[in-house]
PDB file of C-alpha atoms and ligand atoms in Angstrom:
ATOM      1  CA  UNK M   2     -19.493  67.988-151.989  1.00 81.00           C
ATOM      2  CA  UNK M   3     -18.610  65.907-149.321  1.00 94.00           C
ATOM      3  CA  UNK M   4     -20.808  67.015-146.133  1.00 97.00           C
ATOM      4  CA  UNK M   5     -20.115  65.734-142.703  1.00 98.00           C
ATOM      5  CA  UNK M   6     -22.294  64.889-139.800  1.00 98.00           C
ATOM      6  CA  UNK M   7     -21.441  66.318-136.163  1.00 98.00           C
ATOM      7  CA  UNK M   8     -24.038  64.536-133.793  1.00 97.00           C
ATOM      8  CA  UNK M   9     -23.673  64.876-130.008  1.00 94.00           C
ATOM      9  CA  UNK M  10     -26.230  63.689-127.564  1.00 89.00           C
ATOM     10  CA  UNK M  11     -27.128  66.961-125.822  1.00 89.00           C
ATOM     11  CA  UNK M  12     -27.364  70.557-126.302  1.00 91.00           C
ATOM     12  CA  UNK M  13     -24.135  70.879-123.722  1.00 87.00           C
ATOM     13  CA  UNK M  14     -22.020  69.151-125.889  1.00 87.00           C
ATOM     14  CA  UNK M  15     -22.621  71.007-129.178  1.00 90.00           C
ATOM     15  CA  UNK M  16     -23.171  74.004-127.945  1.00 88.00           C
ATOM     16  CA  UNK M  17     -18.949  75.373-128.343  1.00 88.00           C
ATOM     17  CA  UNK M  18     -19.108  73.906-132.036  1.00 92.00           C
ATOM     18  CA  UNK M  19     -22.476  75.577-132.884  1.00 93.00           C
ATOM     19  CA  UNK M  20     -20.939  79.126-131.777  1.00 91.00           C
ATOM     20  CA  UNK M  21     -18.210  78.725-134.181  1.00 93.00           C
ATOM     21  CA  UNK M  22     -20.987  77.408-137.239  1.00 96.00           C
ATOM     22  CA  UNK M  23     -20.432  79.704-140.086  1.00 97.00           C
ATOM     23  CA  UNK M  24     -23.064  80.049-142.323  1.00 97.00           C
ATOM     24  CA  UNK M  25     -25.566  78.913-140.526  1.00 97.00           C
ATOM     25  CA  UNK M  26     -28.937  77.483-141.473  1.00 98.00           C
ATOM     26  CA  UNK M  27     -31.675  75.836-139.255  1.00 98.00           C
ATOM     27  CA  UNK M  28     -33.358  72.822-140.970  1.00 98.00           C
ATOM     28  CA  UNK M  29     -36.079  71.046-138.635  1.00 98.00           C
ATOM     29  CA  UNK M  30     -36.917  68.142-139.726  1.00 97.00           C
ATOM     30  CA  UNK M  31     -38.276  64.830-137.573  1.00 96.00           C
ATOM     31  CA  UNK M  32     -38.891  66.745-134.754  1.00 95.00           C
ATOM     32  CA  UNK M  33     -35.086  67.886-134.571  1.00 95.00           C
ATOM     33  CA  UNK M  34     -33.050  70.887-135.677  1.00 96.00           C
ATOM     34  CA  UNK M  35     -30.325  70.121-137.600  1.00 98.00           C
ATOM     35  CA  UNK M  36     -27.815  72.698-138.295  1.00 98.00           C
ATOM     36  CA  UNK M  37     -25.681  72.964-141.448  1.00 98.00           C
ATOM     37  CA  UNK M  38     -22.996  74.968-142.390  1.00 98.00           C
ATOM     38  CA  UNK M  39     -18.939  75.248-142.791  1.00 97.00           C
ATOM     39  CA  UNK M  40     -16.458  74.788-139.417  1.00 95.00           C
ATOM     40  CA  UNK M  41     -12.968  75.461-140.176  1.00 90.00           C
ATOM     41  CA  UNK M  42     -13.399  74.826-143.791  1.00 90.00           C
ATOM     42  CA  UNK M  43     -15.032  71.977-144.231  1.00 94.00           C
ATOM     43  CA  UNK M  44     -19.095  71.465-144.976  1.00 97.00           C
ATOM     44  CA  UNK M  45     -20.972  70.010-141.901  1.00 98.00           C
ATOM     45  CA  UNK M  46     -24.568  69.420-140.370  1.00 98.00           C
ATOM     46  CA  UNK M  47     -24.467  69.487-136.617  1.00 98.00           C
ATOM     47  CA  UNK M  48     -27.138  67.613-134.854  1.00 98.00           C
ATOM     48  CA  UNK M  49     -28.621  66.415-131.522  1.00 96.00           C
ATOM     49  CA  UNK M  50     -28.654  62.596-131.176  1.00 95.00           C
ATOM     50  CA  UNK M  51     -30.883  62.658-128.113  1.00 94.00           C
ATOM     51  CA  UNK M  52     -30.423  60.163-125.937  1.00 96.00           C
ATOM     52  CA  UNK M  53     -30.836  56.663-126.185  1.00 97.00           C
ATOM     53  CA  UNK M  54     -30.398  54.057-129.453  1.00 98.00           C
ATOM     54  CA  UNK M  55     -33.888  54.757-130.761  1.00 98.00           C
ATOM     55  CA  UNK M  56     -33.493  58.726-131.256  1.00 97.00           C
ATOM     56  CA  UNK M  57     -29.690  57.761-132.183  1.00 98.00           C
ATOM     57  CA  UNK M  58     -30.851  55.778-134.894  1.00 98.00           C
ATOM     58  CA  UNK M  59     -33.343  58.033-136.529  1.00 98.00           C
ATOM     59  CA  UNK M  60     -31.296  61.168-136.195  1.00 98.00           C
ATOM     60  CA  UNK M  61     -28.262  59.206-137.937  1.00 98.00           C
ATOM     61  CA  UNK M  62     -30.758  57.782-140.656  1.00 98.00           C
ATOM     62  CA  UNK M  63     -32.647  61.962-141.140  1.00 98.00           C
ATOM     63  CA  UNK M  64     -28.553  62.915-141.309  1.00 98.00           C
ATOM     64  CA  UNK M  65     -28.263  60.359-144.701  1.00 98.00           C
ATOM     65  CA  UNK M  66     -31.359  60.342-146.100  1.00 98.00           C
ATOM     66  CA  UNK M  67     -32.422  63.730-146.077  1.00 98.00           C
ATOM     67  CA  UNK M  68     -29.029  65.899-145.378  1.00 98.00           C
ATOM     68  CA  UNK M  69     -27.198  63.555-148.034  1.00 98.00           C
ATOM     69  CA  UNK M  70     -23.629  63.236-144.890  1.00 98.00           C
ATOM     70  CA  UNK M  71     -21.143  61.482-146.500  1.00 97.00           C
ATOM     71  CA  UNK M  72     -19.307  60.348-142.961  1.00 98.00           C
ATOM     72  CA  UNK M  73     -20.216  60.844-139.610  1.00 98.00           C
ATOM     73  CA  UNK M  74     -18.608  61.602-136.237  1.00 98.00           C
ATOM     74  CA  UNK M  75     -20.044  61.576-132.657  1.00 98.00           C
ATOM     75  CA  UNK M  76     -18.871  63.529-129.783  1.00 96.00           C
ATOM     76  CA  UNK M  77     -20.087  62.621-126.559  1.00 94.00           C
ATOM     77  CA  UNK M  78     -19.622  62.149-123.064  1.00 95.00           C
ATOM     78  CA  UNK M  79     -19.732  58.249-121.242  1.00 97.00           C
ATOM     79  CA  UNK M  80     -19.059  56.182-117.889  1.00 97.00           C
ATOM     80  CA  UNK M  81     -15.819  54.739-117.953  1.00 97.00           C
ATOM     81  CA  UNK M  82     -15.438  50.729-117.073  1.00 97.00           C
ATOM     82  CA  UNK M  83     -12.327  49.381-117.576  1.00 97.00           C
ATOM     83  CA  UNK M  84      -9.754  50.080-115.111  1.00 95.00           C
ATOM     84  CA  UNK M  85      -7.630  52.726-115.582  1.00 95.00           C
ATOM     85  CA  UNK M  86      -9.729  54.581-117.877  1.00 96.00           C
ATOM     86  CA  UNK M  87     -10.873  57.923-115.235  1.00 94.00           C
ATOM     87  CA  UNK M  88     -12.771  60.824-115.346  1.00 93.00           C
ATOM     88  CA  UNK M  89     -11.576  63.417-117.427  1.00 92.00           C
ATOM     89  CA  UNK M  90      -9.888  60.943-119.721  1.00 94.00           C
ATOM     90  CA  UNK M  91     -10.870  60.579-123.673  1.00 96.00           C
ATOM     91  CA  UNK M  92     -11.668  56.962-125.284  1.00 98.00           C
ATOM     92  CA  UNK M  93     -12.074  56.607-129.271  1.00 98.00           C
ATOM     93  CA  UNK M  94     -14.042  53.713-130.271  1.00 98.00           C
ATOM     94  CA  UNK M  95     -12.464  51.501-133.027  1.00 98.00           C
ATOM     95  CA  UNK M  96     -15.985  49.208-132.583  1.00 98.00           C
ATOM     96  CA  UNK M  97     -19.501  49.466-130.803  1.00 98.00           C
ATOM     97  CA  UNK M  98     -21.258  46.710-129.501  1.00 98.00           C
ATOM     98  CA  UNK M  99     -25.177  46.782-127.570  1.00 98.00           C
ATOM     99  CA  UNK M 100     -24.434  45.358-124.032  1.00 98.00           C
ATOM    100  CA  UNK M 101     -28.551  45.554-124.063  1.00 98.00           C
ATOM    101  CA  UNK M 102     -29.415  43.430-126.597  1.00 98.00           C
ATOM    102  CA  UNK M 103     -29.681  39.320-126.083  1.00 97.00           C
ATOM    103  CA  UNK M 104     -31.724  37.429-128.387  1.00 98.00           C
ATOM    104  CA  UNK M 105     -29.733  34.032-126.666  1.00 97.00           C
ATOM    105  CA  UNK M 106     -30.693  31.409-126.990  1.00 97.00           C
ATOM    106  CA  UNK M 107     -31.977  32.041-130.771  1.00 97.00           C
ATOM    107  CA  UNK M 108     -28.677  33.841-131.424  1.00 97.00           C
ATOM    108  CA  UNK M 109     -25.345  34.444-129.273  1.00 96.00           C
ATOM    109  CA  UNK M 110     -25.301  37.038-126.652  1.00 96.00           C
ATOM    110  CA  UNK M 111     -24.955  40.170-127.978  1.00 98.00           C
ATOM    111  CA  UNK M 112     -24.839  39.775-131.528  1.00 98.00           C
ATOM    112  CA  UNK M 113     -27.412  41.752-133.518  1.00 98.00           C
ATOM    113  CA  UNK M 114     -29.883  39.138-134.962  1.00 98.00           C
ATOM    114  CA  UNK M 115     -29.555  38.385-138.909  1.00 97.00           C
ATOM    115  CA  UNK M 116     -25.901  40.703-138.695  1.00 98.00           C
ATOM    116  CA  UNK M 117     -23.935  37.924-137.550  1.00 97.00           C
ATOM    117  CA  UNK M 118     -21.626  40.194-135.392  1.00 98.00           C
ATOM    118  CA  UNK M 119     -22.549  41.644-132.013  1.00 98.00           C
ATOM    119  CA  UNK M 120     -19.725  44.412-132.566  1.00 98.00           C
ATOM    120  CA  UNK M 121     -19.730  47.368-135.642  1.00 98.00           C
ATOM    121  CA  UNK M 122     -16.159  48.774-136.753  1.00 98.00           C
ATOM    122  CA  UNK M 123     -15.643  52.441-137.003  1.00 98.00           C
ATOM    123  CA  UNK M 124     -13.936  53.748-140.217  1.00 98.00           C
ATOM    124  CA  UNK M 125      -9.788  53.475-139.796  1.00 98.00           C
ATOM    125  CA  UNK M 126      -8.854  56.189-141.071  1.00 98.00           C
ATOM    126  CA  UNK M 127     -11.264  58.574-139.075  1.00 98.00           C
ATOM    127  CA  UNK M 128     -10.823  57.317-136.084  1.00 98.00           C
ATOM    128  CA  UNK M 129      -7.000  57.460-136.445  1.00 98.00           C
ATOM    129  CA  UNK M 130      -7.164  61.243-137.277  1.00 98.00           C
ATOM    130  CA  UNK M 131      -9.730  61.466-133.990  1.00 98.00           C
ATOM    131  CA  UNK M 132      -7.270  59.785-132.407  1.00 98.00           C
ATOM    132  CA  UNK M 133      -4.331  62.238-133.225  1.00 97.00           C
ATOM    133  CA  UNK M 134      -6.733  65.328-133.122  1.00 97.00           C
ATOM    134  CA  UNK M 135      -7.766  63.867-129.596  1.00 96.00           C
ATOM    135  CA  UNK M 136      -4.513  64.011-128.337  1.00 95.00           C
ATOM    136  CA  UNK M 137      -3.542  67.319-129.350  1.00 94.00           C
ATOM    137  CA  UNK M 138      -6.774  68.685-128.156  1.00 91.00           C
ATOM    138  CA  UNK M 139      -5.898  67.855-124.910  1.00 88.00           C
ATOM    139  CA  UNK M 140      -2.942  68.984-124.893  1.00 85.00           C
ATOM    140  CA  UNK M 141      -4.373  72.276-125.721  1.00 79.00           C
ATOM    141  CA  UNK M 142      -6.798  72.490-123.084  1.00 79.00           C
ATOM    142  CA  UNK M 143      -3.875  71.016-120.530  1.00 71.00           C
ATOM    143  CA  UNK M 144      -2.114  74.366-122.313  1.00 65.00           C
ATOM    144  CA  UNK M 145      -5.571  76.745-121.869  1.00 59.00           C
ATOM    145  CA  UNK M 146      -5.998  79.355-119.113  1.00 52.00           C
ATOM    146  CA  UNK M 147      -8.771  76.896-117.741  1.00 50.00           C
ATOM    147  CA  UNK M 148      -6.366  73.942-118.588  1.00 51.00           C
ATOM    148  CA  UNK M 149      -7.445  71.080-115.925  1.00 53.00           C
ATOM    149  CA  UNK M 150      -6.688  67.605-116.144  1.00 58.00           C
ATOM    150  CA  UNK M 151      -3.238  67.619-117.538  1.00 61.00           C
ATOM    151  CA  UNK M 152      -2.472  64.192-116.904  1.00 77.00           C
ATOM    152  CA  UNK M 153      -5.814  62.821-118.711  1.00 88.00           C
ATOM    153  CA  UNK M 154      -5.244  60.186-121.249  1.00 94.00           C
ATOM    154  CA  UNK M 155      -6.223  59.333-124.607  1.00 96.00           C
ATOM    155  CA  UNK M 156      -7.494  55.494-125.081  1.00 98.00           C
ATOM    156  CA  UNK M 157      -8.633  53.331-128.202  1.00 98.00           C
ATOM    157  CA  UNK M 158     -10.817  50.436-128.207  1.00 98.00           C
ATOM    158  CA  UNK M 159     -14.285  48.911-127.826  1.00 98.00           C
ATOM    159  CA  UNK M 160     -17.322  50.872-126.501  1.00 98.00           C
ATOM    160  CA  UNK M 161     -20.858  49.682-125.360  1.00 98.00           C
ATOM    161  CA  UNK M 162     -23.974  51.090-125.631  1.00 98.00           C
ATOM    162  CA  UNK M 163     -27.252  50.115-124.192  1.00 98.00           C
ATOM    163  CA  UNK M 164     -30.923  52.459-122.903  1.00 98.00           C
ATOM    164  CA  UNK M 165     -29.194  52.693-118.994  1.00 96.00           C
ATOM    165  CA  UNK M 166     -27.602  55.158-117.551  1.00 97.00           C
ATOM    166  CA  UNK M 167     -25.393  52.904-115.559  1.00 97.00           C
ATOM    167  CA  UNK M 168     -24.933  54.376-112.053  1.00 96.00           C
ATOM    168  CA  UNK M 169     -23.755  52.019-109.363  1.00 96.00           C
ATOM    169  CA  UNK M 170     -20.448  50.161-108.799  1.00 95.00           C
ATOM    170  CA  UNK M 171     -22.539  46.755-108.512  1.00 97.00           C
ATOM    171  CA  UNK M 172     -24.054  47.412-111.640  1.00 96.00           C
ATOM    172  CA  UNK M 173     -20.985  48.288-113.778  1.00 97.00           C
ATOM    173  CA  UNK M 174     -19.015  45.443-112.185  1.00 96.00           C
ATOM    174  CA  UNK M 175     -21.656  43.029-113.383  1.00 97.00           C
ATOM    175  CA  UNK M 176     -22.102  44.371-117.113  1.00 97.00           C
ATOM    176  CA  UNK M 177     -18.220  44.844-117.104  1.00 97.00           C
ATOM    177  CA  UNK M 178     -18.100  40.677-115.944  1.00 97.00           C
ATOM    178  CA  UNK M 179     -20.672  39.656-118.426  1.00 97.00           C
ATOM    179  CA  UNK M 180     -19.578  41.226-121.106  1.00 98.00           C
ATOM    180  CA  UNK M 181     -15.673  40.211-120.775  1.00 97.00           C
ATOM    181  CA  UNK M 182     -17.295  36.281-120.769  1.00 96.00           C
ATOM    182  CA  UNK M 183     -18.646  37.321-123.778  1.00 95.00           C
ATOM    183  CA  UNK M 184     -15.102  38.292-125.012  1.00 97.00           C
ATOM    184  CA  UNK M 185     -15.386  41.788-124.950  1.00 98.00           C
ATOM    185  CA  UNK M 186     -13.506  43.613-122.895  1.00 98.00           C
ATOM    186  CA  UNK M 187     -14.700  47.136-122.597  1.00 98.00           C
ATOM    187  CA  UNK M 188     -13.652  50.564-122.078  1.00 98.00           C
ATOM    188  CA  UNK M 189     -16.296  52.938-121.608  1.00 98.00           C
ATOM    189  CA  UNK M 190     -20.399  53.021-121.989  1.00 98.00           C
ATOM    190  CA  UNK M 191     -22.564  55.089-123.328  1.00 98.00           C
ATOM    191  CA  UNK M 192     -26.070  55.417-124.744  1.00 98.00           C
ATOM    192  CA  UNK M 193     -26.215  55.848-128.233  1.00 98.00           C
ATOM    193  CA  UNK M 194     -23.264  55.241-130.400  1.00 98.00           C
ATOM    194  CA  UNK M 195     -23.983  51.303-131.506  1.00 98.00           C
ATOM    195  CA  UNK M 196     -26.730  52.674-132.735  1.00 98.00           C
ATOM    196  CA  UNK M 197     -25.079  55.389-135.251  1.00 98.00           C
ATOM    197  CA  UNK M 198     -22.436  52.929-136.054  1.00 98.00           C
ATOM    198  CA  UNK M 199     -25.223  50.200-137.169  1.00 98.00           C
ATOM    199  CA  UNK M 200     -27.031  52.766-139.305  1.00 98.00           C
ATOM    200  CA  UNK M 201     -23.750  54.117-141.018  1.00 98.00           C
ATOM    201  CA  UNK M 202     -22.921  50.479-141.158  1.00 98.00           C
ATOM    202  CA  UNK M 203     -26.402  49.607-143.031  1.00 98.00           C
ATOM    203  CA  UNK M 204     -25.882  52.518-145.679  1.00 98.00           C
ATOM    204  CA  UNK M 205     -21.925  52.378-145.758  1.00 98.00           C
ATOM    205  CA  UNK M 206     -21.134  55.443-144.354  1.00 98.00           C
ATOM    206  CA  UNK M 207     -17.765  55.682-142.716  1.00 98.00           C
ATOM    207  CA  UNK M 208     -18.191  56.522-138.849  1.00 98.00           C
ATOM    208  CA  UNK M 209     -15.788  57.855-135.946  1.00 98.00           C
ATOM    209  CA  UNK M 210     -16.788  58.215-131.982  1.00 98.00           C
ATOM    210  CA  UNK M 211     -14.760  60.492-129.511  1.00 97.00           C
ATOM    211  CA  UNK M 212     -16.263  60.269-125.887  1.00 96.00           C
ATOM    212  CA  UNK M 213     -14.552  62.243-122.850  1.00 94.00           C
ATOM    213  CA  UNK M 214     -15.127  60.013-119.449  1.00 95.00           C
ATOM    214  CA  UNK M 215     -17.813  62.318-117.467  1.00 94.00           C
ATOM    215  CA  UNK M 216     -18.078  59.897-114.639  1.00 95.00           C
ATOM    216  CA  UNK M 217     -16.828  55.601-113.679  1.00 95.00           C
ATOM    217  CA  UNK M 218     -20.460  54.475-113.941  1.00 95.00           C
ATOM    218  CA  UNK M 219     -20.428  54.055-110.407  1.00 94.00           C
ATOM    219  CA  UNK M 220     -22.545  54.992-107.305  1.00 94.00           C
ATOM    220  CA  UNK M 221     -21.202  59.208-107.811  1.00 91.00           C
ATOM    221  CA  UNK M 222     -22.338  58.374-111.619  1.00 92.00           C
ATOM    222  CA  UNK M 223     -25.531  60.459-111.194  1.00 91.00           C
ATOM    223  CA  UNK M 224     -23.500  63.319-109.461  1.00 89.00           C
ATOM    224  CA  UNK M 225     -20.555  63.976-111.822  1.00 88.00           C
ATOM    225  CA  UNK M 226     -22.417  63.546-115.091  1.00 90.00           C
ATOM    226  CA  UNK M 227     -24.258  66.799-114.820  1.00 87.00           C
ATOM    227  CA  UNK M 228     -21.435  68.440-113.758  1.00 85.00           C
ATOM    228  CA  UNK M 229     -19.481  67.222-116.309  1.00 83.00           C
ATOM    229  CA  UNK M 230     -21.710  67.946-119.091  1.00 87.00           C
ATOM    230  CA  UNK M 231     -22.338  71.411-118.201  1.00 81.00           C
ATOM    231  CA  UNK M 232     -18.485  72.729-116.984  1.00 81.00           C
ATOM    232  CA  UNK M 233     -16.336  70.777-119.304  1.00 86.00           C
ATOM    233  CA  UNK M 234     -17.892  68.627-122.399  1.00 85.00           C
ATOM    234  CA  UNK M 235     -18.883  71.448-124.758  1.00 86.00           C
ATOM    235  CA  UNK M 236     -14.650  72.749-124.397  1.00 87.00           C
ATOM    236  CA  UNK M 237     -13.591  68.804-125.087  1.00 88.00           C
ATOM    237  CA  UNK M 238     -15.960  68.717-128.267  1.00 89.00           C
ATOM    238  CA  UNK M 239     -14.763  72.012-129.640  1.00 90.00           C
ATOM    239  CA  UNK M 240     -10.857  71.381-129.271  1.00 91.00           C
ATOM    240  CA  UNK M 241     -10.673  67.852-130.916  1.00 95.00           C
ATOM    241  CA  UNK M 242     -13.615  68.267-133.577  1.00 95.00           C
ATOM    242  CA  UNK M 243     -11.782  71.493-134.587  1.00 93.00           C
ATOM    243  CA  UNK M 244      -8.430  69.651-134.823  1.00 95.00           C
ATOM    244  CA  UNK M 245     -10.057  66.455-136.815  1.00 97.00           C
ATOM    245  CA  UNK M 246     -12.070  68.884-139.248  1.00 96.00           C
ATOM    246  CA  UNK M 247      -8.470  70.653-140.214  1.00 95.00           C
ATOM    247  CA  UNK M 248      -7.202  66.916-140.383  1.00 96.00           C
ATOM    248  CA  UNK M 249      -9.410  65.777-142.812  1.00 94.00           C
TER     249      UNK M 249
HETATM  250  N1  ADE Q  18     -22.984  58.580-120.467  1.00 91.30           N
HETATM  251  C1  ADE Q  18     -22.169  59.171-119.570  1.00 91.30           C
HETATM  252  N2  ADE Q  18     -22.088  58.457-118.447  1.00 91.30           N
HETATM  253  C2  ADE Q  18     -22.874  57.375-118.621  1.00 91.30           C
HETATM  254  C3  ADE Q  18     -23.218  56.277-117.814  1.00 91.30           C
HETATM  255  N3  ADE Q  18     -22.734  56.162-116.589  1.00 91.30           N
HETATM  256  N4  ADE Q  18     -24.066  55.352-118.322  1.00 91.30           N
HETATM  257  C4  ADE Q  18     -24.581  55.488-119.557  1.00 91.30           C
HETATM  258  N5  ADE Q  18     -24.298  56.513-120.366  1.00 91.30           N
HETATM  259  C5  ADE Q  18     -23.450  57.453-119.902  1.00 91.30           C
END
């Protein structure tokens, strides 16, 4: 049977998809409580990242070893950085990289020691279905009785991760600059994802990321992410995870 993972970082963000659940059946296991079930047909164990890499990483590795997931997807929330990508806005990650981690000189910036590669690849052909089911979930909720930001768009590309909440202009300019001399230009940053994608990288499971922009990891960063999270992330989650579960 193939099973699939649904992690999210906080109990706002999961909360549409575990209403729908079907089936469902509590495990806790490693201080968690993972969820499993069927959504719209398919098999699937939703769970709560946490936040940060560390509790990303163990709740990806308790989704493989113990619940057996056979590919995983995270829906989330993150700051956007590049220009142009704005609040309200989705990103999919085709690759994670750790803006955190610098073992220079011993190895290059960024690049995870003994990996040789600072950035992880999602799977293709997930993330091209997220992609699609991304697009037409927001043009759903653009559709919806509570339909706001109809003119929010759908990117692709490279997402960092790192233990910050990044919240101030300065800040974000600087990691934004530092990274891009690096040669990686990024769209959006978040907390935990590198992490999943190493794990699922490690045990060769295939891996997809959706993130909706709750904030511009600026000086308001601290302001709109709460608000975010609470008024709009769970609706996001639940229109494009139900479109990419049908899609699979
Ligand atoms: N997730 C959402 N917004 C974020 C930010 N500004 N920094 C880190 N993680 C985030």
């Amino acid at each position: 049977m193939t099973r699939t993972a649904i992690v999210s970082a906080l109990a706002e963000e999961q909360f549409g998809l575990l209403e729908l659940l079907q089936q469902p059946q509590k495990v806790s296991h490693a201080g968690r409580d993972f969820w499993q079930g069927q959504l719209h047909g398919q098999a699937v164990v939703l769970a709560l990242s946490r936040i940060g890499k560390v509790a990303a990483a163990t709740t990806a590795t308790a989704l493989i070893e113990r619940f057996k997931v056979s590919r995983m997807v995270f829906t989330g929330v993150a700051g956007g950085m590049a220009d142009g990508v704005h609040v309200g806005d989705v990103v999919v990650a085709t690759e994670f990289l750790q803006h955190d981690l610098d073992a220079s000189p011993i190895f290059p910036r960024y690049e995870v020691p003994l990996y040789g590669q600072a950035r992880f690849r999602c799977d293709e052909a997930l993330t091209a279905l997220l992609f699609e089911a991304s697009q037409a979930g927001l043009t759903g909720l653009a559709r919806g009785p509570r339909g706001a930001w109809s003119d929010a768009a759908v990117h692709r590309g490279l997402i960092a991760s790192g233990d910050r909440f990044v919240s101030g202009a300065t800040e974000s300019r600087a990691l934004r600059l530092a990274l891009q001399d690096g040669g990686h230009a990024v769209l959006a940053v978040e907390m935990e994802g590198a992490a999943v994608a190493q794990v699922c990288f490690d045990y060769g499971v295939p891996f997809a990321a959706v993130r909706t922009i709750s904030d511009r990891a600026d000086d308001q960063a601290h302001v709109d992410f709460p608000v975010f999270v609470k008024d709009v992330a769970s609706r996001y989650a639940q229109a494009i995870v139900h479109r990419w579960l049908k899609s699979l």
